[in-house]
């Protein structure tokens, strides 16, 4: 596993490295189907799919308002990284 904190300062890089198996599962079964085809997916659809994946992760761990806010904040920061062209 990469040294996630030392090797990246981006939200996208953090989530690729942190809990890699959960990230892969979320990408394959939640984010991917909601996003649709990579070539034709709009940035808005990709952002909505990311928000849904973070909401799912927050609900999976515990449906507290604090975790729902955490999921929303991560989705907002990830969307900002993508808009700025920083995330892959």
Backbone as a chain_set.jsonl record, in Angstrom:
{"seq": "XXXXXXXXXXXXXXXXXXXXXXXXXXXXXXXXXXXXXXXXXXXXXXXXXXXXXXXXXXXXXXXXXXXXXXXXXXXXXXXXXXXXXXXX", "coords": {"N": [[0.849, -1.174, 0.0], [0.58, 2.214, -0.846], [2.236, 5.0, 0.713], [-0.037, 6.828, 1.835], [-0.562, 9.428, 2.98], [1.851, 10.815, 2.833], [2.529, 10.771, 0.136], [0.638, 12.03, -1.448], [-1.422, 14.905, -1.864], [-3.957, 15.215, -2.561], [-7.487, 14.716, -2.553], [-8.502, 12.706, -4.207], [-6.255, 11.028, -4.606], [-5.762, 10.239, -1.984], [-8.07, 8.652, -1.433], [-7.742, 6.616, -3.299], [-5.605, 5.236, -2.244], [-6.185, 4.731, 0.46], [-7.722, 2.229, 2.225], [-7.913, 0.28, 0.061], [-9.298, -1.979, -0.965], [-11.991, -1.514, -0.309], [-12.351, 0.852, -1.708], [-12.039, -0.108, -4.33], [-14.271, -1.796, -4.508], [-16.398, 0.043, -4.134], [-15.946, 1.659, -6.387], [-16.388, -0.152, -8.475], [-19.016, -1.196, -8.058], [-20.768, 0.839, -7.208], [-20.029, 3.603, -7.908], [-19.169, 3.315, -10.677], [-21.423, 2.082, -12.176], [-23.321, 4.156, -11.795], [-22.071, 6.375, -12.917], [-21.714, 5.656, -15.573], [-20.696, 5.241, -19.02], [-17.309, 6.006, -19.469], [-16.299, 7.581, -21.545], [-18.475, 9.064, -22.451], [-19.662, 10.19, -20.244], [-20.843, 12.981, -18.475], [-19.258, 15.739, -16.713], [-20.895, 16.55, -14.612], [-22.502, 14.324, -14.172], [-20.544, 12.483, -13.367], [-19.721, 13.748, -10.996], [-22.095, 13.583, -9.499], [-22.285, 10.809, -9.284], [-19.991, 10.302, -7.756], [-20.71, 11.659, -5.414], [-22.88, 10.074, -4.629], [-21.526, 7.678, -4.134], [-19.89, 8.411, -1.955], [-21.901, 9.059, -0.121], [-23.062, 6.539, 0.17], [-20.869, 5.219, 1.364], [-20.729, 6.632, 3.777], [-23.213, 5.987, 4.921], [-22.859, 3.246, 5.104], [-20.908, 2.96, 7.081], [-21.979, 4.29, 9.336], [-25.004, 5.815, 10.007], [-24.902, 8.562, 10.852], [-25.392, 12.105, 11.217], [-22.965, 13.515, 11.16], [-21.203, 11.854, 9.701], [-22.541, 11.797, 7.267], [-22.265, 14.463, 6.521], [-19.485, 14.453, 6.284], [-19.173, 12.735, 4.054], [-20.44, 14.306, 2.09], [-18.74, 16.56, 2.098], [-16.324, 15.419, 1.199], [-17.132, 14.658, -1.38], [-17.61, 17.183, -2.511], [-15.015, 18.345, -2.412], [-13.655, 16.529, -4.062], [-14.988, 16.947, -6.487], [-14.19, 19.591, -6.94], [-11.422, 19.223, -7.292], [-11.455, 17.753, -9.661], [-12.623, 19.602, -11.4], [-10.627, 21.517, -11.434], [-8.74, 20.125, -12.769], [-6.947, 18.452, -11.484], [-7.367, 15.858, -10.506], [-7.251, 12.414, -11.592]], "CA": [[0.0, 0.0, 0.0], [1.381, 3.433, -0.873], [2.179, 5.86, 1.898], [-1.07, 7.708, 1.327], [-0.494, 10.803, 3.454], [3.107, 11.431, 2.409], [2.707, 10.757, -1.312], [-0.381, 12.788, -2.169], [-2.147, 15.933, -1.126], [-5.241, 15.309, -3.225], [-8.528, 13.83, -2.036], [-8.594, 11.53, -5.076], [-5.129, 10.15, -4.301], [-5.985, 9.682, -0.653], [-9.049, 7.58, -1.466], [-7.217, 5.486, -4.059], [-4.657, 4.489, -1.423], [-6.758, 4.362, 1.742], [-8.673, 1.124, 2.184], [-7.953, 0.021, -1.38], [-10.317, -2.965, -1.349], [-13.295, -0.852, -0.231], [-12.366, 1.781, -2.838], [-12.272, -0.882, -5.554], [-15.659, -2.256, -4.485], [-17.249, 1.211, -4.396], [-15.75, 2.061, -7.785], [-16.962, -1.151, -9.387], [-20.44, -1.495, -7.889], [-21.591, 2.019, -6.923], [-19.651, 4.735, -8.751], [-19.132, 2.962, -12.093], [-22.756, 1.989, -12.792], [-23.999, 5.457, -11.77], [-21.371, 7.284, -13.826], [-21.935, 5.242, -16.949], [-19.533, 5.142, -19.888], [-16.301, 7.037, -19.195], [-16.124, 8.466, -22.702], [-19.635, 9.928, -22.669], [-20.188, 10.72, -18.978], [-20.617, 14.409, -18.255], [-18.663, 16.016, -15.403], [-21.968, 16.612, -13.609], [-22.894, 12.935, -13.853], [-19.447, 11.9, -12.588], [-19.777, 14.342, -9.655], [-23.251, 12.999, -8.816], [-21.932, 9.422, -8.964], [-19.049, 10.362, -6.631], [-21.481, 12.024, -4.224], [-23.641, 8.89, -4.228], [-20.59, 6.701, -3.564], [-19.518, 8.871, -0.615], [-23.075, 8.908, 0.726], [-23.145, 5.115, 0.476], [-19.814, 4.896, 2.342], [-21.118, 7.203, 5.069], [-24.304, 5.161, 5.449], [-22.304, 1.93, 5.396], [-20.176, 3.0, 8.343], [-22.919, 4.682, 10.386], [-25.864, 6.845, 9.42], [-24.933, 9.767, 11.685], [-25.283, 13.343, 10.427], [-21.557, 13.887, 11.011], [-20.638, 11.078, 8.597], [-23.179, 12.246, 6.018], [-21.573, 15.722, 6.191], [-18.152, 14.051, 5.837], [-19.317, 12.243, 2.692], [-20.734, 15.457, 1.221], [-17.525, 17.373, 1.989], [-15.398, 14.702, 0.315], [-17.647, 14.759, -2.752], [-17.389, 18.563, -2.968], [-13.58, 18.521, -2.665], [-13.299, 15.723, -5.224], [-15.515, 17.656, -7.665], [-13.331, 20.755, -7.149], [-10.169, 18.724, -7.868], [-11.701, 17.393, -11.065], [-12.858, 20.845, -12.147], [-9.334, 22.182, -11.564], [-7.876, 19.279, -13.589], [-5.925, 17.824, -10.655], [-7.637, 14.428, -10.32], [-7.261, 11.598, -12.812]], "C": [[0.893, 1.235, 0.0], [1.266, 4.2, 0.444], [1.242, 7.009, 1.563], [-0.938, 9.157, 1.771], [0.748, 11.51, 2.916], [3.222, 11.579, 0.894], [1.68, 11.57, -2.087], [-1.024, 13.821, -1.254], [-3.507, 16.162, -1.753], [-6.219, 14.325, -2.612], [-8.605, 12.555, -2.88], [-7.466, 10.536, -4.803], [-5.266, 9.489, -2.948], [-6.937, 8.495, -0.72], [-8.624, 6.405, -2.325], [-6.324, 4.617, -3.177], [-5.273, 3.976, -0.12], [-7.828, 3.298, 1.533], [-8.947, 0.731, 0.734], [-9.042, -0.979, -1.775], [-11.712, -2.351, -1.305], [-13.442, 0.14, -1.376], [-12.677, 1.035, -4.134], [-13.726, -1.355, -5.631], [-16.607, -1.1, -4.793], [-17.153, 1.652, -5.851], [-16.48, 1.129, -8.742], [-18.483, -1.232, -9.283], [-21.327, -0.297, -7.577], [-21.267, 3.136, -7.917], [-19.741, 4.418, -10.241], [-20.502, 2.869, -12.744], [-23.504, 3.326, -12.809], [-23.379, 6.447, -12.746], [-21.668, 6.938, -15.266], [-20.622, 5.171, -17.704], [-18.579, 6.316, -19.662], [-16.213, 8.046, -20.328], [-17.28, 9.451, -22.863], [-20.193, 10.546, -21.401], [-19.853, 12.203, -18.838], [-19.948, 14.614, -16.902], [-19.709, 16.071, -14.293], [-22.411, 15.215, -13.193], [-21.814, 12.246, -13.028], [-19.448, 12.442, -11.164], [-20.942, 13.77, -8.86], [-22.969, 11.55, -8.42], [-20.959, 9.374, -7.795], [-19.779, 10.708, -5.341], [-22.285, 10.827, -3.715], [-22.732, 7.837, -3.592], [-20.162, 7.114, -2.159], [-20.697, 8.781, 0.349], [-23.251, 7.445, 1.121], [-22.107, 4.722, 1.525], [-20.161, 5.432, 3.727], [-22.232, 6.379, 5.708], [-23.818, 3.774, 5.841], [-21.635, 1.91, 6.77], [-21.063, 3.372, 9.524], [-23.721, 5.859, 9.867], [-25.997, 8.07, 10.332], [-24.815, 10.998, 10.796], [-23.826, 13.772, 10.189], [-20.904, 13.14, 9.842], [-21.266, 11.445, 7.259], [-22.524, 13.555, 5.583], [-20.162, 15.434, 5.692], [-18.194, 13.569, 4.392], [-19.583, 13.371, 1.709], [-19.493, 16.326, 1.028], [-16.5, 16.712, 1.074], [-15.841, 14.789, -1.136], [-17.413, 16.152, -3.322], [-15.914, 18.789, -3.288], [-13.117, 17.728, -3.883], [-13.783, 16.392, -6.507], [-14.65, 18.884, -7.98], [-11.981, 20.352, -7.757], [-10.338, 18.389, -9.35], [-11.893, 18.639, -11.918], [-11.544, 21.578, -12.395], [-8.361, 21.353, -12.41], [-6.785, 18.58, -12.798], [-6.116, 16.317, -10.523], [-7.603, 13.71, -11.655], [-8.653, 11.135, -13.115]], "O": [[1.858, 1.3, 0.761], [0.295, 4.044, 1.184], [1.679, 8.046, 1.064], [-1.195, 10.051, 0.964], [0.686, 12.693, 2.58], [3.957, 12.447, 0.422], [1.851, 11.775, -3.288], [-1.148, 13.628, -0.044], [-4.143, 17.187, -1.507], [-5.834, 13.23, -2.2], [-8.755, 11.458, -2.342], [-7.702, 9.328, -4.772], [-4.927, 8.318, -2.782], [-6.66, 7.446, -0.138], [-9.1, 5.291, -2.107], [-6.288, 3.398, -3.341], [-4.913, 2.896, 0.349], [-8.742, 3.484, 0.73], [-10.073, 0.841, 0.25], [-9.65, -0.826, -2.835], [-12.535, -2.636, -2.175], [-14.521, 0.266, -1.956], [-13.486, 1.495, -4.94], [-14.338, -1.318, -6.698], [-17.514, -1.24, -5.614], [-18.164, 1.98, -6.473], [-17.112, 1.574, -9.7], [-19.169, -1.326, -10.301], [-22.549, -0.413, -7.676], [-22.135, 3.563, -8.678], [-20.336, 5.189, -10.995], [-20.733, 3.513, -13.767], [-24.249, 3.597, -13.751], [-24.084, 7.267, -13.335], [-21.855, 7.829, -16.095], [-19.556, 5.056, -17.099], [-18.995, 7.475, -19.665], [-16.066, 9.243, -20.083], [-17.08, 10.559, -23.362], [-21.116, 11.356, -21.474], [-18.715, 12.618, -19.058], [-20.056, 13.754, -16.028], [-19.433, 15.679, -13.159], [-22.662, 14.954, -12.017], [-22.125, 11.508, -12.093], [-19.205, 11.691, -10.218], [-20.798, 13.497, -7.668], [-23.369, 11.113, -7.341], [-21.077, 8.505, -6.931], [-19.505, 10.122, -4.294], [-22.36, 10.595, -2.508], [-23.12, 7.181, -2.625], [-20.078, 6.272, -1.265], [-20.507, 8.459, 1.522], [-23.555, 7.145, 2.275], [-22.414, 3.985, 2.462], [-19.917, 4.766, 4.733], [-22.193, 6.106, 6.908], [-24.313, 3.19, 6.805], [-21.784, 0.951, 7.526], [-20.905, 2.814, 10.61], [-23.147, 6.81, 9.335], [-27.107, 8.554, 10.553], [-24.2, 10.935, 9.731], [-23.502, 14.324, 9.138], [-20.138, 13.73, 9.08], [-20.594, 11.407, 6.228], [-22.253, 13.739, 4.396], [-19.687, 16.1, 4.773], [-17.343, 13.95, 3.588], [-19.016, 13.392, 0.616], [-19.222, 16.779, -0.084], [-15.875, 17.388, 0.258], [-15.013, 14.974, -2.028], [-17.055, 16.289, -4.492], [-15.593, 19.365, -4.327], [-12.279, 18.201, -4.651], [-13.065, 16.403, -7.507], [-14.403, 19.186, -9.147], [-11.457, 21.046, -8.629], [-9.48, 18.7, -10.176], [-11.38, 18.716, -13.035], [-11.364, 22.193, -13.446], [-7.272, 21.826, -12.735], [-5.787, 18.153, -13.38], [-5.137, 15.575, -10.436], [-7.881, 14.292, -12.704], [-8.868, 10.435, -14.104]]}, "num_chains": 1, "name": "protein.A"}
